[in-house]
Amino acid sequence: MLIRKLFKFEGAHIVRNCSSHRCRENIHGHSYIVEVFITSDKLDRGYMVMDFVLLDKVKELVDSFDHTYSLWQEESDELKTFIYKYNRRVAEIPVSPSAEGYALLFLYLIDKILQNTEHKNGEGNVRLSSVRVHETATGYAEAFREDLQLVNFNIHDIRFSEAIREEWKDDQWWEGIR
């Protein structure tokens, strides 16, 4: 059985090395929709794959990108300095912040969160199936479990600014998945 949970965030970025001059040469933003698809081989005692309340850390993760500048680690030092000087909410990430990059990044991180989620209600083999990131109303990218092989980074390559970390209800959730 498969369940889906939807999250949203507003974010800004530059997508370097893409075909479009507008995207690769200008800071711009989107209203993102992140869909998380979770599967299990059985239902829990409540006849659910898992209770959505157990996705509170996923919500915290996605919310960390809300009204945030996603800064690709490969950017120039000059741009990095500018971004950090004029933005309090910065997520420095090891992938280009395209819809595909976000989908892979979220797949990787949400998989780690689910692996560290305690299940107490008779859940089965709960697994992340895919993550779909809508960048616009007409386009999205979806990363599947098998796409984890494309990950060439680790969790230590992802940095959230102090302003983001200060808003976390419990900053130990991030350390718990590291």
PDB file of C-alpha atoms in Angstrom:
ATOM      1  CA  MET A   1       0.000   0.000   0.000  1.00  0.00           C
ATOM      2  CA  LEU A   2       1.122   3.533  -0.741  1.00  0.00           C
ATOM      3  CA  ILE A   3       0.387   6.804   1.066  1.00  0.00           C
ATOM      4  CA  ARG A   4       1.231  10.366   0.076  1.00  0.00           C
ATOM      5  CA  LYS A   5       1.858  13.429   2.210  1.00  0.00           C
ATOM      6  CA  LEU A   6       2.143  16.896   0.693  1.00  0.00           C
ATOM      7  CA  PHE A   7       4.323  19.738   1.996  1.00  0.00           C
ATOM      8  CA  LYS A   8       4.911  23.258   0.640  1.00  0.00           C
ATOM      9  CA  PHE A   9       7.624  25.879   0.748  1.00  0.00           C
ATOM     10  CA  GLU A  10       8.529  29.187  -0.923  1.00  0.00           C
ATOM     11  CA  GLY A  11      12.151  29.392  -1.932  1.00  0.00           C
ATOM     12  CA  ALA A  12      14.729  31.199  -4.028  1.00  0.00           C
ATOM     13  CA  HIS A  13      17.733  29.947  -5.975  1.00  0.00           C
ATOM     14  CA  ILE A  14      19.871  30.156  -9.086  1.00  0.00           C
ATOM     15  CA  VAL A  15      20.166  27.017 -11.230  1.00  0.00           C
ATOM     16  CA  ARG A  16      23.643  27.215 -12.742  1.00  0.00           C
ATOM     17  CA  ASN A  17      24.614  25.286 -15.867  1.00  0.00           C
ATOM     18  CA  CYS A  18      21.061  24.926 -17.169  1.00  0.00           C
ATOM     19  CA  SER A  19      19.953  25.901 -20.681  1.00  0.00           C
ATOM     20  CA  SER A  20      17.799  28.875 -19.717  1.00  0.00           C
ATOM     21  CA  HIS A  21      19.597  32.198 -19.293  1.00  0.00           C
ATOM     22  CA  ARG A  22      16.842  33.393 -16.963  1.00  0.00           C
ATOM     23  CA  CYS A  23      17.350  30.476 -14.581  1.00  0.00           C
ATOM     24  CA  ARG A  24      21.137  30.293 -14.637  1.00  0.00           C
ATOM     25  CA  GLU A  25      21.864  34.010 -14.424  1.00  0.00           C
ATOM     26  CA  ASN A  26      19.218  35.344 -12.042  1.00  0.00           C
ATOM     27  CA  ILE A  27      18.053  34.806  -8.518  1.00  0.00           C
ATOM     28  CA  HIS A  28      14.420  33.757  -8.735  1.00  0.00           C
ATOM     29  CA  GLY A  29      11.883  31.866  -6.676  1.00  0.00           C
ATOM     30  CA  HIS A  30       9.105  29.321  -6.796  1.00  0.00           C
ATOM     31  CA  SER A  31       6.198  28.033  -4.762  1.00  0.00           C
ATOM     32  CA  TYR A  32       7.279  24.427  -4.284  1.00  0.00           C
ATOM     33  CA  ILE A  33       5.111  21.437  -3.534  1.00  0.00           C
ATOM     34  CA  VAL A  34       6.861  18.382  -2.124  1.00  0.00           C
ATOM     35  CA  GLU A  35       4.993  15.078  -2.263  1.00  0.00           C
ATOM     36  CA  VAL A  36       6.336  12.214  -0.184  1.00  0.00           C
ATOM     37  CA  PHE A  37       5.254   8.676  -1.098  1.00  0.00           C
ATOM     38  CA  ILE A  38       5.612   5.980   1.548  1.00  0.00           C
ATOM     39  CA  THR A  39       4.896   2.290   1.254  1.00  0.00           C
ATOM     40  CA  SER A  40       4.598  -0.647   3.629  1.00  0.00           C
ATOM     41  CA  ASP A  41       4.046  -4.371   3.413  1.00  0.00           C
ATOM     42  CA  LYS A  42       1.293  -4.205   6.058  1.00  0.00           C
ATOM     43  CA  LEU A  43      -1.016  -1.827   7.877  1.00  0.00           C
ATOM     44  CA  ASP A  44      -0.587  -0.844  11.507  1.00  0.00           C
ATOM     45  CA  ARG A  45      -3.186  -1.371  14.254  1.00  0.00           C
ATOM     46  CA  GLY A  46      -5.005   1.755  13.037  1.00  0.00           C
ATOM     47  CA  TYR A  47      -5.198   0.346   9.480  1.00  0.00           C
ATOM     48  CA  MET A  48      -2.641   2.885   8.278  1.00  0.00           C
ATOM     49  CA  VAL A  49       0.728   2.529   6.573  1.00  0.00           C
ATOM     50  CA  MET A  50       1.879   4.941   9.263  1.00  0.00           C
ATOM     51  CA  ASP A  51       0.319   7.842  11.102  1.00  0.00           C
ATOM     52  CA  PHE A  52       1.136  11.146   9.388  1.00  0.00           C
ATOM     53  CA  VAL A  53       1.988  12.600  12.811  1.00  0.00           C
ATOM     54  CA  LEU A  54       5.207  10.549  12.592  1.00  0.00           C
ATOM     55  CA  LEU A  55       6.282  12.770   9.697  1.00  0.00           C
ATOM     56  CA  ASP A  56       6.822  15.775  11.967  1.00  0.00           C
ATOM     57  CA  LYS A  57      10.574  15.735  11.255  1.00  0.00           C
ATOM     58  CA  VAL A  58       9.871  15.670   7.502  1.00  0.00           C
ATOM     59  CA  LYS A  59       7.678  18.736   7.962  1.00  0.00           C
ATOM     60  CA  GLU A  60      10.500  20.417   9.892  1.00  0.00           C
ATOM     61  CA  LEU A  61      12.960  19.556   7.118  1.00  0.00           C
ATOM     62  CA  VAL A  62      10.783  20.960   4.319  1.00  0.00           C
ATOM     63  CA  ASP A  63       9.939  24.015   6.416  1.00  0.00           C
ATOM     64  CA  SER A  64      13.691  24.658   6.722  1.00  0.00           C
ATOM     65  CA  PHE A  65      13.593  25.587   3.020  1.00  0.00           C
ATOM     66  CA  ASP A  66      10.637  27.967   3.370  1.00  0.00           C
ATOM     67  CA  HIS A  67      11.545  31.589   2.581  1.00  0.00           C
ATOM     68  CA  THR A  68      15.118  30.392   2.285  1.00  0.00           C
ATOM     69  CA  TYR A  69      17.801  30.911  -0.307  1.00  0.00           C
ATOM     70  CA  SER A  70      19.092  27.506  -1.472  1.00  0.00           C
ATOM     71  CA  LEU A  71      22.771  28.031  -2.130  1.00  0.00           C
ATOM     72  CA  TRP A  72      24.603  25.477  -4.249  1.00  0.00           C
ATOM     73  CA  GLN A  73      27.974  24.743  -2.668  1.00  0.00           C
ATOM     74  CA  GLU A  74      29.691  25.154  -6.040  1.00  0.00           C
ATOM     75  CA  GLU A  75      28.795  28.857  -6.234  1.00  0.00           C
ATOM     76  CA  SER A  76      31.564  31.449  -6.222  1.00  0.00           C
ATOM     77  CA  ASP A  77      32.885  32.702  -2.914  1.00  0.00           C
ATOM     78  CA  GLU A  78      31.772  36.185  -3.968  1.00  0.00           C
ATOM     79  CA  LEU A  79      28.124  35.115  -4.310  1.00  0.00           C
ATOM     80  CA  LYS A  80      28.270  33.053  -1.108  1.00  0.00           C
ATOM     81  CA  THR A  81      29.514  36.101   0.806  1.00  0.00           C
ATOM     82  CA  PHE A  82      26.724  38.249  -0.655  1.00  0.00           C
ATOM     83  CA  ILE A  83      24.000  35.677   0.086  1.00  0.00           C
ATOM     84  CA  TYR A  84      25.079  35.179   3.690  1.00  0.00           C
ATOM     85  CA  LYS A  85      25.442  38.930   4.213  1.00  0.00           C
ATOM     86  CA  TYR A  86      21.903  39.769   3.068  1.00  0.00           C
ATOM     87  CA  ASN A  87      19.928  36.633   3.968  1.00  0.00           C
ATOM     88  CA  ARG A  88      19.319  35.105   7.354  1.00  0.00           C
ATOM     89  CA  ARG A  89      17.746  31.911   5.996  1.00  0.00           C
ATOM     90  CA  VAL A  90      20.230  30.011   3.841  1.00  0.00           C
ATOM     91  CA  ALA A  91      20.402  26.305   3.075  1.00  0.00           C
ATOM     92  CA  GLU A  92      23.772  25.450   1.575  1.00  0.00           C
ATOM     93  CA  ILE A  93      23.350  22.241  -0.369  1.00  0.00           C
ATOM     94  CA  PRO A  94      25.591  19.871  -2.364  1.00  0.00           C
ATOM     95  CA  VAL A  95      23.277  19.704  -5.390  1.00  0.00           C
ATOM     96  CA  SER A  96      22.184  22.345  -7.828  1.00  0.00           C
ATOM     97  CA  PRO A  97      18.783  23.543  -6.539  1.00  0.00           C
ATOM     98  CA  SER A  98      16.825  22.350  -9.568  1.00  0.00           C
ATOM     99  CA  ALA A  99      13.617  20.372  -9.082  1.00  0.00           C
ATOM    100  CA  GLU A 100      15.697  17.243  -9.750  1.00  0.00           C
ATOM    101  CA  GLY A 101      18.332  18.300  -7.234  1.00  0.00           C
ATOM    102  CA  TYR A 102      15.699  18.979  -4.578  1.00  0.00           C
ATOM    103  CA  ALA A 103      13.945  15.674  -5.301  1.00  0.00           C
ATOM    104  CA  LEU A 104      17.192  13.744  -4.827  1.00  0.00           C
ATOM    105  CA  LEU A 105      18.183  15.757  -1.751  1.00  0.00           C
ATOM    106  CA  PHE A 106      14.780  15.301  -0.107  1.00  0.00           C
ATOM    107  CA  LEU A 107      14.719  11.601  -1.037  1.00  0.00           C
ATOM    108  CA  TYR A 108      18.060  11.121   0.681  1.00  0.00           C
ATOM    109  CA  LEU A 109      17.159  13.110   3.798  1.00  0.00           C
ATOM    110  CA  ILE A 110      13.598  11.819   4.224  1.00  0.00           C
ATOM    111  CA  ASP A 111      14.863   8.254   3.846  1.00  0.00           C
ATOM    112  CA  LYS A 112      17.257   8.942   6.725  1.00  0.00           C
ATOM    113  CA  ILE A 113      14.452  10.473   8.788  1.00  0.00           C
ATOM    114  CA  LEU A 114      12.205   7.449   8.224  1.00  0.00           C
ATOM    115  CA  GLN A 115      15.029   5.075   9.123  1.00  0.00           C
ATOM    116  CA  ASN A 116      15.316   6.920  12.453  1.00  0.00           C
ATOM    117  CA  THR A 117      11.564   7.116  13.155  1.00  0.00           C
ATOM    118  CA  GLU A 118      10.370   4.951  15.997  1.00  0.00           C
ATOM    119  CA  HIS A 119       7.305   2.904  15.096  1.00  0.00           C
ATOM    120  CA  LYS A 120       5.173   1.680  18.004  1.00  0.00           C
ATOM    121  CA  ASN A 121       1.846   0.791  16.453  1.00  0.00           C
ATOM    122  CA  GLY A 122       2.538  -2.451  14.614  1.00  0.00           C
ATOM    123  CA  GLU A 123       3.739  -0.795  11.414  1.00  0.00           C
ATOM    124  CA  GLY A 124       5.227  -3.067   8.800  1.00  0.00           C
ATOM    125  CA  ASN A 125       8.292  -2.458   6.665  1.00  0.00           C
ATOM    126  CA  VAL A 126       7.708   1.283   6.188  1.00  0.00           C
ATOM    127  CA  ARG A 127       9.846   2.612   3.342  1.00  0.00           C
ATOM    128  CA  LEU A 128      10.139   5.778   1.340  1.00  0.00           C
ATOM    129  CA  SER A 129       9.043   5.048  -2.218  1.00  0.00           C
ATOM    130  CA  SER A 130       9.659   8.417  -3.898  1.00  0.00           C
ATOM    131  CA  VAL A 131       9.691  12.178  -3.508  1.00  0.00           C
ATOM    132  CA  ARG A 132       8.105  14.456  -6.071  1.00  0.00           C
ATOM    133  CA  VAL A 133       9.044  18.154  -6.152  1.00  0.00           C
ATOM    134  CA  HIS A 134       6.806  20.512  -8.120  1.00  0.00           C
ATOM    135  CA  GLU A 135       8.741  23.621  -9.058  1.00  0.00           C
ATOM    136  CA  THR A 136       5.933  25.111 -11.145  1.00  0.00           C
ATOM    137  CA  ALA A 137       2.268  24.343 -11.769  1.00  0.00           C
ATOM    138  CA  THR A 138       3.251  22.475 -14.934  1.00  0.00           C
ATOM    139  CA  GLY A 139       6.456  20.675 -14.021  1.00  0.00           C
ATOM    140  CA  TYR A 140       7.922  18.415 -11.387  1.00  0.00           C
ATOM    141  CA  ALA A 141      10.789  15.990 -10.813  1.00  0.00           C
ATOM    142  CA  GLU A 142      10.387  12.708  -8.977  1.00  0.00           C
ATOM    143  CA  ALA A 143      13.186  10.712  -7.367  1.00  0.00           C
ATOM    144  CA  PHE A 144      12.645   7.026  -6.589  1.00  0.00           C
ATOM    145  CA  ARG A 145      14.390   4.683  -4.121  1.00  0.00           C
ATOM    146  CA  GLU A 146      16.657   3.381  -6.880  1.00  0.00           C
ATOM    147  CA  ASP A 147      17.803   6.973  -7.467  1.00  0.00           C
ATOM    148  CA  LEU A 148      19.593   6.895  -4.118  1.00  0.00           C
ATOM    149  CA  GLN A 149      22.474   5.440  -6.149  1.00  0.00           C
ATOM    150  CA  LEU A 150      22.826   8.902  -7.731  1.00  0.00           C
ATOM    151  CA  VAL A 151      23.645  10.446  -4.353  1.00  0.00           C
ATOM    152  CA  ASN A 152      27.295  11.496  -4.322  1.00  0.00           C
ATOM    153  CA  PHE A 153      27.110  13.538  -1.121  1.00  0.00           C
ATOM    154  CA  ASN A 154      26.458  12.913   2.540  1.00  0.00           C
ATOM    155  CA  ILE A 155      24.490  14.624   5.243  1.00  0.00           C
ATOM    156  CA  HIS A 156      27.542  16.543   6.455  1.00  0.00           C
ATOM    157  CA  ASP A 157      27.544  18.396   3.112  1.00  0.00           C
ATOM    158  CA  ILE A 158      24.226  20.080   3.985  1.00  0.00           C
ATOM    159  CA  ARG A 159      24.298  23.241   6.099  1.00  0.00           C
ATOM    160  CA  PHE A 160      21.447  25.295   7.472  1.00  0.00           C
ATOM    161  CA  SER A 161      22.033  28.858   8.663  1.00  0.00           C
ATOM    162  CA  GLU A 162      21.655  29.707  12.319  1.00  0.00           C
ATOM    163  CA  ALA A 163      18.330  31.491  11.680  1.00  0.00           C
ATOM    164  CA  ILE A 164      16.864  28.232  10.340  1.00  0.00           C
ATOM    165  CA  ARG A 165      18.285  26.084  13.137  1.00  0.00           C
ATOM    166  CA  GLU A 166      16.945  28.512  15.754  1.00  0.00           C
ATOM    167  CA  GLU A 167      13.397  27.845  14.533  1.00  0.00           C
ATOM    168  CA  TRP A 168      13.645  24.071  14.911  1.00  0.00           C
ATOM    169  CA  LYS A 169      11.511  22.830  17.777  1.00  0.00           C
ATOM    170  CA  ASP A 170      14.196  20.311  18.676  1.00  0.00           C
ATOM    171  CA  ASP A 171      17.596  20.720  17.071  1.00  0.00           C
ATOM    172  CA  GLN A 172      18.460  17.160  18.034  1.00  0.00           C
ATOM    173  CA  TRP A 173      16.376  15.760  15.150  1.00  0.00           C
ATOM    174  CA  TRP A 174      19.088  16.863  12.707  1.00  0.00           C
ATOM    175  CA  GLU A 175      21.865  15.357  14.806  1.00  0.00           C
ATOM    176  CA  GLY A 176      19.773  12.191  15.132  1.00  0.00           C
ATOM    177  CA  ILE A 177      19.818  11.528  11.393  1.00  0.00           C
ATOM    178  CA  ARG A 178      23.485  12.461  10.952  1.00  0.00           C
TER     179      ARG A 178
END
